[in-house]
Short mmCIF file of C-alpha atoms in Angstrom, two decimals:
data_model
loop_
_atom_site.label_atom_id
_atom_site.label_comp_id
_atom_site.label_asym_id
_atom_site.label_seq_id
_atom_site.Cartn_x
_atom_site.Cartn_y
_atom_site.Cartn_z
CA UNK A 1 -19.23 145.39 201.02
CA UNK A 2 -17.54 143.88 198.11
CA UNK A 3 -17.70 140.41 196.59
CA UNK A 4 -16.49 138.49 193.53
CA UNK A 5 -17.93 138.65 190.48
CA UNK A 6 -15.82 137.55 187.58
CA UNK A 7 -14.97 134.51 185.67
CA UNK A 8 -13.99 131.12 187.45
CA UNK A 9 -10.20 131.53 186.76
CA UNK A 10 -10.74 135.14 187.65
CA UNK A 11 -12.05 134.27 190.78
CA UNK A 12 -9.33 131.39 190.97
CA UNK A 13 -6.48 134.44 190.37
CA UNK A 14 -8.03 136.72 193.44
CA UNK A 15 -7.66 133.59 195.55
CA UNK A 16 -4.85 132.41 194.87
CA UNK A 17 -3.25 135.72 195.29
CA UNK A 18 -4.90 136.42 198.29
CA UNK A 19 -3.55 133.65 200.20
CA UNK A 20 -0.54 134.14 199.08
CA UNK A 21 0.34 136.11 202.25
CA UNK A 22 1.56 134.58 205.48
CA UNK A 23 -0.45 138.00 207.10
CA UNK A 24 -3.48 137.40 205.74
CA UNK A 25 -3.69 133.76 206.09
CA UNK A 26 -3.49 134.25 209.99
CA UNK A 27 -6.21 136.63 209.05
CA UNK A 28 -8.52 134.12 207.98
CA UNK A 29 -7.29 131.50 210.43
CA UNK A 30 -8.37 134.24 213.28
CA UNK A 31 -11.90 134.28 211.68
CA UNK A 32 -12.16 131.08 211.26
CA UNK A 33 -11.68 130.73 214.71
CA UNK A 34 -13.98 132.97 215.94
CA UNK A 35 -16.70 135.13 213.42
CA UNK A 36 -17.67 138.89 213.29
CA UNK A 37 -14.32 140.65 214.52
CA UNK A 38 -13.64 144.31 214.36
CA UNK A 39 -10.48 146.04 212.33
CA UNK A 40 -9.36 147.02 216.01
CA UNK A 41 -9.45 142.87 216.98
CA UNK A 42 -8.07 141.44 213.98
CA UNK A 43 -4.84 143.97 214.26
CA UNK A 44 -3.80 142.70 217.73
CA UNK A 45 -2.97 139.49 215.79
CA UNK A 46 -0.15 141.82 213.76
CA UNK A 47 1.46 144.37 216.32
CA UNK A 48 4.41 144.55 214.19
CA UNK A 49 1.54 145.95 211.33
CA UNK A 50 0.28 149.26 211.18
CA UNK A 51 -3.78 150.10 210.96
CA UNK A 52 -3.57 150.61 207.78
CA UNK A 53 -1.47 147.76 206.78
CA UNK A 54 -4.10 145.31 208.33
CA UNK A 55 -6.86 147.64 206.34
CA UNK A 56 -4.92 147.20 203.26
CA UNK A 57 -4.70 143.04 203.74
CA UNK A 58 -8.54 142.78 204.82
CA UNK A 59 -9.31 144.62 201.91
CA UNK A 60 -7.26 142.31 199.29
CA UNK A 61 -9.45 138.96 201.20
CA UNK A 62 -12.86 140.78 200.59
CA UNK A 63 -11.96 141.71 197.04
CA UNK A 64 -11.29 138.27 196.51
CA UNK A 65 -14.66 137.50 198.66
CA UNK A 66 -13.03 135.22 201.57
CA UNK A 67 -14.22 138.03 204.01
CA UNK A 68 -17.32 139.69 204.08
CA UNK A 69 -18.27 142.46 206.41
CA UNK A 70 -21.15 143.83 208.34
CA UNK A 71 -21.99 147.24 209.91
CA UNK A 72 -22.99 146.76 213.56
CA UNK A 73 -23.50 150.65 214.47
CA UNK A 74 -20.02 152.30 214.12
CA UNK A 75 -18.35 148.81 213.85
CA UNK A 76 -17.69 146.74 210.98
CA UNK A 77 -16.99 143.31 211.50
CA UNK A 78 -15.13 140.89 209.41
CA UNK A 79 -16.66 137.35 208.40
CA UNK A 80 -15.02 134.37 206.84
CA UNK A 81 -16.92 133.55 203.37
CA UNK A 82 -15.20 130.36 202.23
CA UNK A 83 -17.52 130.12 199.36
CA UNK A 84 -14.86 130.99 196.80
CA UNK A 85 -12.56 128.36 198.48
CA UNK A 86 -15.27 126.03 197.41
CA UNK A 87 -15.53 126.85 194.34
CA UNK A 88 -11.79 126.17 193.73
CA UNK A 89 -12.50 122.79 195.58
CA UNK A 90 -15.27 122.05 193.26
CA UNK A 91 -13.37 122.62 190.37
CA UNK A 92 -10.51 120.28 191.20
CA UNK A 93 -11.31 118.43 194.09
CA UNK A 94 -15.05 116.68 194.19
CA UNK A 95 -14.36 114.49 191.82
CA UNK A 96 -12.23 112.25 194.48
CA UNK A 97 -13.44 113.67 198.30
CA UNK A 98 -16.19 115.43 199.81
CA UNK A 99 -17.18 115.55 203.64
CA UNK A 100 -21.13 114.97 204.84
CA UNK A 101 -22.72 118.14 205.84
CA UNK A 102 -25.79 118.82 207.49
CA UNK A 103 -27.80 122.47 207.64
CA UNK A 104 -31.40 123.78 209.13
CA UNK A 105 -33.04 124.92 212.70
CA UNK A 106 -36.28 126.40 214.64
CA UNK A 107 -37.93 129.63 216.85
CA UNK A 108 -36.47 130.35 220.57
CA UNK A 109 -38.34 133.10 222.41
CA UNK A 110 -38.74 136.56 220.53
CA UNK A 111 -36.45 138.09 223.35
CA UNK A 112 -34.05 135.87 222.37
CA UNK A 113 -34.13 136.31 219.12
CA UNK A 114 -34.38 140.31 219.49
CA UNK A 115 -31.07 140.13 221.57
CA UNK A 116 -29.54 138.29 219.04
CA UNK A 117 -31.01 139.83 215.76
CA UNK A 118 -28.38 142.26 215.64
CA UNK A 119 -24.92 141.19 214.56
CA UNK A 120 -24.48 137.68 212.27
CA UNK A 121 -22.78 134.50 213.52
CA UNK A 122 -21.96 134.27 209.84
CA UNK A 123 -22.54 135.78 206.50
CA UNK A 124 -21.93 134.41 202.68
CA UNK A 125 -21.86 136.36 200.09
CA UNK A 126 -21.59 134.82 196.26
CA UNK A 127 -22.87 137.02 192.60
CA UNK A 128 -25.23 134.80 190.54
CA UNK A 129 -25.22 135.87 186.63
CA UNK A 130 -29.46 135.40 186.85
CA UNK A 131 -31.75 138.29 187.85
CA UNK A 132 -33.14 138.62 191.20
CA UNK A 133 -36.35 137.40 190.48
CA UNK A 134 -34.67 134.11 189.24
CA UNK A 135 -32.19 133.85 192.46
CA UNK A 136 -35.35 134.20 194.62
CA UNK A 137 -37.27 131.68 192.76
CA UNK A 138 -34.43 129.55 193.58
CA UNK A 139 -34.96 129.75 197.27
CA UNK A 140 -38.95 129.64 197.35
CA UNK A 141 -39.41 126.81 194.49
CA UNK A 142 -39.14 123.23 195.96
CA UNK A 143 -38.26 121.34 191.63
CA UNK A 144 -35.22 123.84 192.05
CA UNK A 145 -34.13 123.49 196.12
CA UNK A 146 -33.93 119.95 195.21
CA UNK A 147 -31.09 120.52 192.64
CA UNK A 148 -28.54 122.21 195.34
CA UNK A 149 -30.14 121.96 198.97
CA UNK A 150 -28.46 118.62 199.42
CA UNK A 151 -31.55 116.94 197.40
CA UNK A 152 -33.92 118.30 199.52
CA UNK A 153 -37.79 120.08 198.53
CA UNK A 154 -39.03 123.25 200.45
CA UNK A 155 -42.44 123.67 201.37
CA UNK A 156 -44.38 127.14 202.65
CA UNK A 157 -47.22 129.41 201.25
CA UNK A 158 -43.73 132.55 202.00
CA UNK A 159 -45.63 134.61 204.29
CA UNK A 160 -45.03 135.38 207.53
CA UNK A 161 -46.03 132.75 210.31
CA UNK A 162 -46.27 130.25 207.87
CA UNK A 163 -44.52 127.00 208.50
CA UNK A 164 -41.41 125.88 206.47
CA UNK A 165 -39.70 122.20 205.96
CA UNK A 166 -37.20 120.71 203.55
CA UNK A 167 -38.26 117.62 202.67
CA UNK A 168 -36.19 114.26 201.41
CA UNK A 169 -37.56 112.41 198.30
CA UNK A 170 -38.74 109.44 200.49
CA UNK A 171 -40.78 111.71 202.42
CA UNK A 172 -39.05 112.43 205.59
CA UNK A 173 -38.60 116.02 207.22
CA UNK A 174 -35.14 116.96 206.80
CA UNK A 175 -36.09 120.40 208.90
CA UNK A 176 -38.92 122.41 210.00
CA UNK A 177 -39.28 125.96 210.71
CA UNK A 178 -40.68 129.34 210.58
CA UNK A 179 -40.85 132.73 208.22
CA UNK A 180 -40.32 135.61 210.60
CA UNK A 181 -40.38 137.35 208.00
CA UNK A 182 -40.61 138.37 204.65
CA UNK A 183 -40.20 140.96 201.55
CA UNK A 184 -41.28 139.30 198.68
CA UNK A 185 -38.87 139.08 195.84
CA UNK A 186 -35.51 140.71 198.49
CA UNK A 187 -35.63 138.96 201.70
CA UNK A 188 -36.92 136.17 203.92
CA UNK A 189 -35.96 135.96 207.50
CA UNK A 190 -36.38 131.97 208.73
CA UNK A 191 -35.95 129.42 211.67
CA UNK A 192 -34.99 125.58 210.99
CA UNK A 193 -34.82 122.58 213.65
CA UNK A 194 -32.90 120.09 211.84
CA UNK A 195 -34.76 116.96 212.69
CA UNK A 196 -32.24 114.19 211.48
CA UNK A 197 -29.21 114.79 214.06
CA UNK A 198 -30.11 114.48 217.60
CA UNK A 199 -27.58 116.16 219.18
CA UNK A 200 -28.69 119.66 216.53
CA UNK A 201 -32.48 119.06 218.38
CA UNK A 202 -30.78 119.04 221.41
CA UNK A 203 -29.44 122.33 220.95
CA UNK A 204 -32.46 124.14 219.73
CA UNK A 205 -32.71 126.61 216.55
CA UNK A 206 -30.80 128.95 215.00
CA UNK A 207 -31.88 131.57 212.13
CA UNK A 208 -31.24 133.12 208.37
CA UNK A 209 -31.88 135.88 206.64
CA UNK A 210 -31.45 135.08 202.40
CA UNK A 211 -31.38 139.03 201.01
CA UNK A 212 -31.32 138.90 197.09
CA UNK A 213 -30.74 142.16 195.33
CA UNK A 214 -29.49 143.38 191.94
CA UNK A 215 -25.59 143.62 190.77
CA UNK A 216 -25.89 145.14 187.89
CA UNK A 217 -27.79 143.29 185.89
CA UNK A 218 -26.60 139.99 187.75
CA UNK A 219 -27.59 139.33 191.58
CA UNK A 220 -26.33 139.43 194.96
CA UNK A 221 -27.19 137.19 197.29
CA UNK A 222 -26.71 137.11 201.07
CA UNK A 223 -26.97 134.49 203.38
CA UNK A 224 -26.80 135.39 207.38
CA UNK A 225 -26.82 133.11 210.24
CA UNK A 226 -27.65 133.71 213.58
CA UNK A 227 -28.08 131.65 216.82
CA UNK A 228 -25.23 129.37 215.87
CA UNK A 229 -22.89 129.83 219.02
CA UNK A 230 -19.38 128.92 218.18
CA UNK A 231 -18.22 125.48 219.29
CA UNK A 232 -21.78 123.96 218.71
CA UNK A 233 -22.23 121.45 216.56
CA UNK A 234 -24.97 123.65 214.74
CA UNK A 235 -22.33 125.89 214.37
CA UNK A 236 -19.55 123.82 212.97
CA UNK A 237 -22.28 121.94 210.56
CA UNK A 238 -23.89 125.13 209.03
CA UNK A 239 -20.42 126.78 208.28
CA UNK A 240 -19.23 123.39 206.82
CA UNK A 241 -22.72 122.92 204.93
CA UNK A 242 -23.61 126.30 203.30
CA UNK A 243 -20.25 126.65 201.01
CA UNK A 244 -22.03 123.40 198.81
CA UNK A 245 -25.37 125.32 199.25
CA UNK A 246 -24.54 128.36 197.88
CA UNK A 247 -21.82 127.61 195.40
CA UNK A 248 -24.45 124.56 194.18
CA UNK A 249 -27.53 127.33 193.77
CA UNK A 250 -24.90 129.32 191.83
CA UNK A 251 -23.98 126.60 189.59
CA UNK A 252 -27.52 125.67 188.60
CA UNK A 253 -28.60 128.68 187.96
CA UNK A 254 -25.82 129.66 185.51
CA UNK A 255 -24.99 126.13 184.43
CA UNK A 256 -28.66 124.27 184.71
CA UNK A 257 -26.22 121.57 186.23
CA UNK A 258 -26.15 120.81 189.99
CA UNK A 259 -23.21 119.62 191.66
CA UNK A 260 -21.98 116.12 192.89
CA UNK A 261 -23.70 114.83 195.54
CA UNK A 262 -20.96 115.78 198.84
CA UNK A 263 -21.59 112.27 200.19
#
């Protein structure tokens, strides 16, 4: 799986270049549309385009890191990661505009989640310049949450079972969940309910798994969703949220600056 890991106008360059392609912007349009398709699915969309034509395209997008990809058996599926697209955006385009988003969500029935625990509704991918150890003190450590998880504080004693909520300066529960489970230091495995939208409450949890590992030297982290069908508005609000999420983490940790506040 590759992902981009070089300077901001580096990263700007791979872009740019990248969607400078008629093919591959249909590409990302298709998984925009719909998550987690196979090579086989994404080349009915160019007929006129040998296999290895649409190989050679997906493989340009995930160098520049708008696609990510996941093994599911002998499969691998494709994912949109727009985080790079939102790193160009922050760079020229927060300082006028930024849409509202939302994130979090809760437990359904273990067969559920079994059935689903498979393949991702979505995965982001970014490379921090901080060591693991500092990436995953990022996600457990409520003074650093509140710098680029949309202001909020996460509470939990990390182990599994234990309860989990982001929590607003005044007080309120932003979300609640639960650690499914964990591996201290490389992966936690969580439910949210968000608890400010009732129409997210009304359609019951989803899931994440945050995987942190080393780059050389630097860090990779990973960011899966699952139980988000598409069309829901958990859906649409986690794959509109998590670009400011990650991107933000990024930026503090490499910066010690958070980002503008998207609303």
């Amino acid at each position: 799986m590759s992902v981009y890991s070089h300077t901001l106008d580096a990263v700007d360059d791979d872009v740019f270049k990248a969607l400078n392609d008629p093919s591959r912007r249909l590409l990302l349009d298709a998984l925009f549309a719909h998550d987690g398709q196979s090579l086989g699915e994404l080349g009915e969309l160019l007929p006129q385009m040998t296999r290895f034509g649409v190989m050679n395209h997906l493989a340009v997008l995930e160098e520049a890191g708008l696609v990510t990809t996941h093994r599911d058996g002998r499969r691998k599926l494709h994912y949109l990661n727009p985080v790079p697209i939102q790193m160009v955006h922050q760079r020229w385009i927060t300082k006028y505009t930024e849409r509202r988003v939302r994130t979090m969500t809760e437990l359904k029935s273990d067969l559920e989640i079994e059935a689903a625990r498979a393949v991702p509704d979505h995965v982001y991918q970014v490379i921090i310049n901080v060591s693991p150890a500092v990436v995953w003190n990022a996600i457990v450590d409520g003074d650093v949450t509140q710098q680029y998880f949309y202001g909020t504080r996460v509470e939990s004693s990390w182990e599994e079972g234990a309860g989990i909520r982001y929590m607003y300066p005044d007080g309120r529960v932003a979300s609640e969940g639960t650690i499914i489970s964990i591996d201290q230091g490389k992966m936690v495995e969580m439910t949210f309910q968000a608890l400010w939208d009732e129409e997210l409450v009304a359609e019951g949890p989803a899931r994440e798994i945050w995987r942190v590992e080393d780059f050389n030297g630097a860090s990779k982290l990973t960011i899966e969703l699952y139980d988000t069908p598409v069309g829901s508005k958990t859906y649409t609000d986690f794959v509109s949220g998590f670009p400011y999420i990650v991107s933000g983490m990024k930026t503090v940790l490499e910066t010690g600056r958070s980002l503008p506040a998207p609303y």
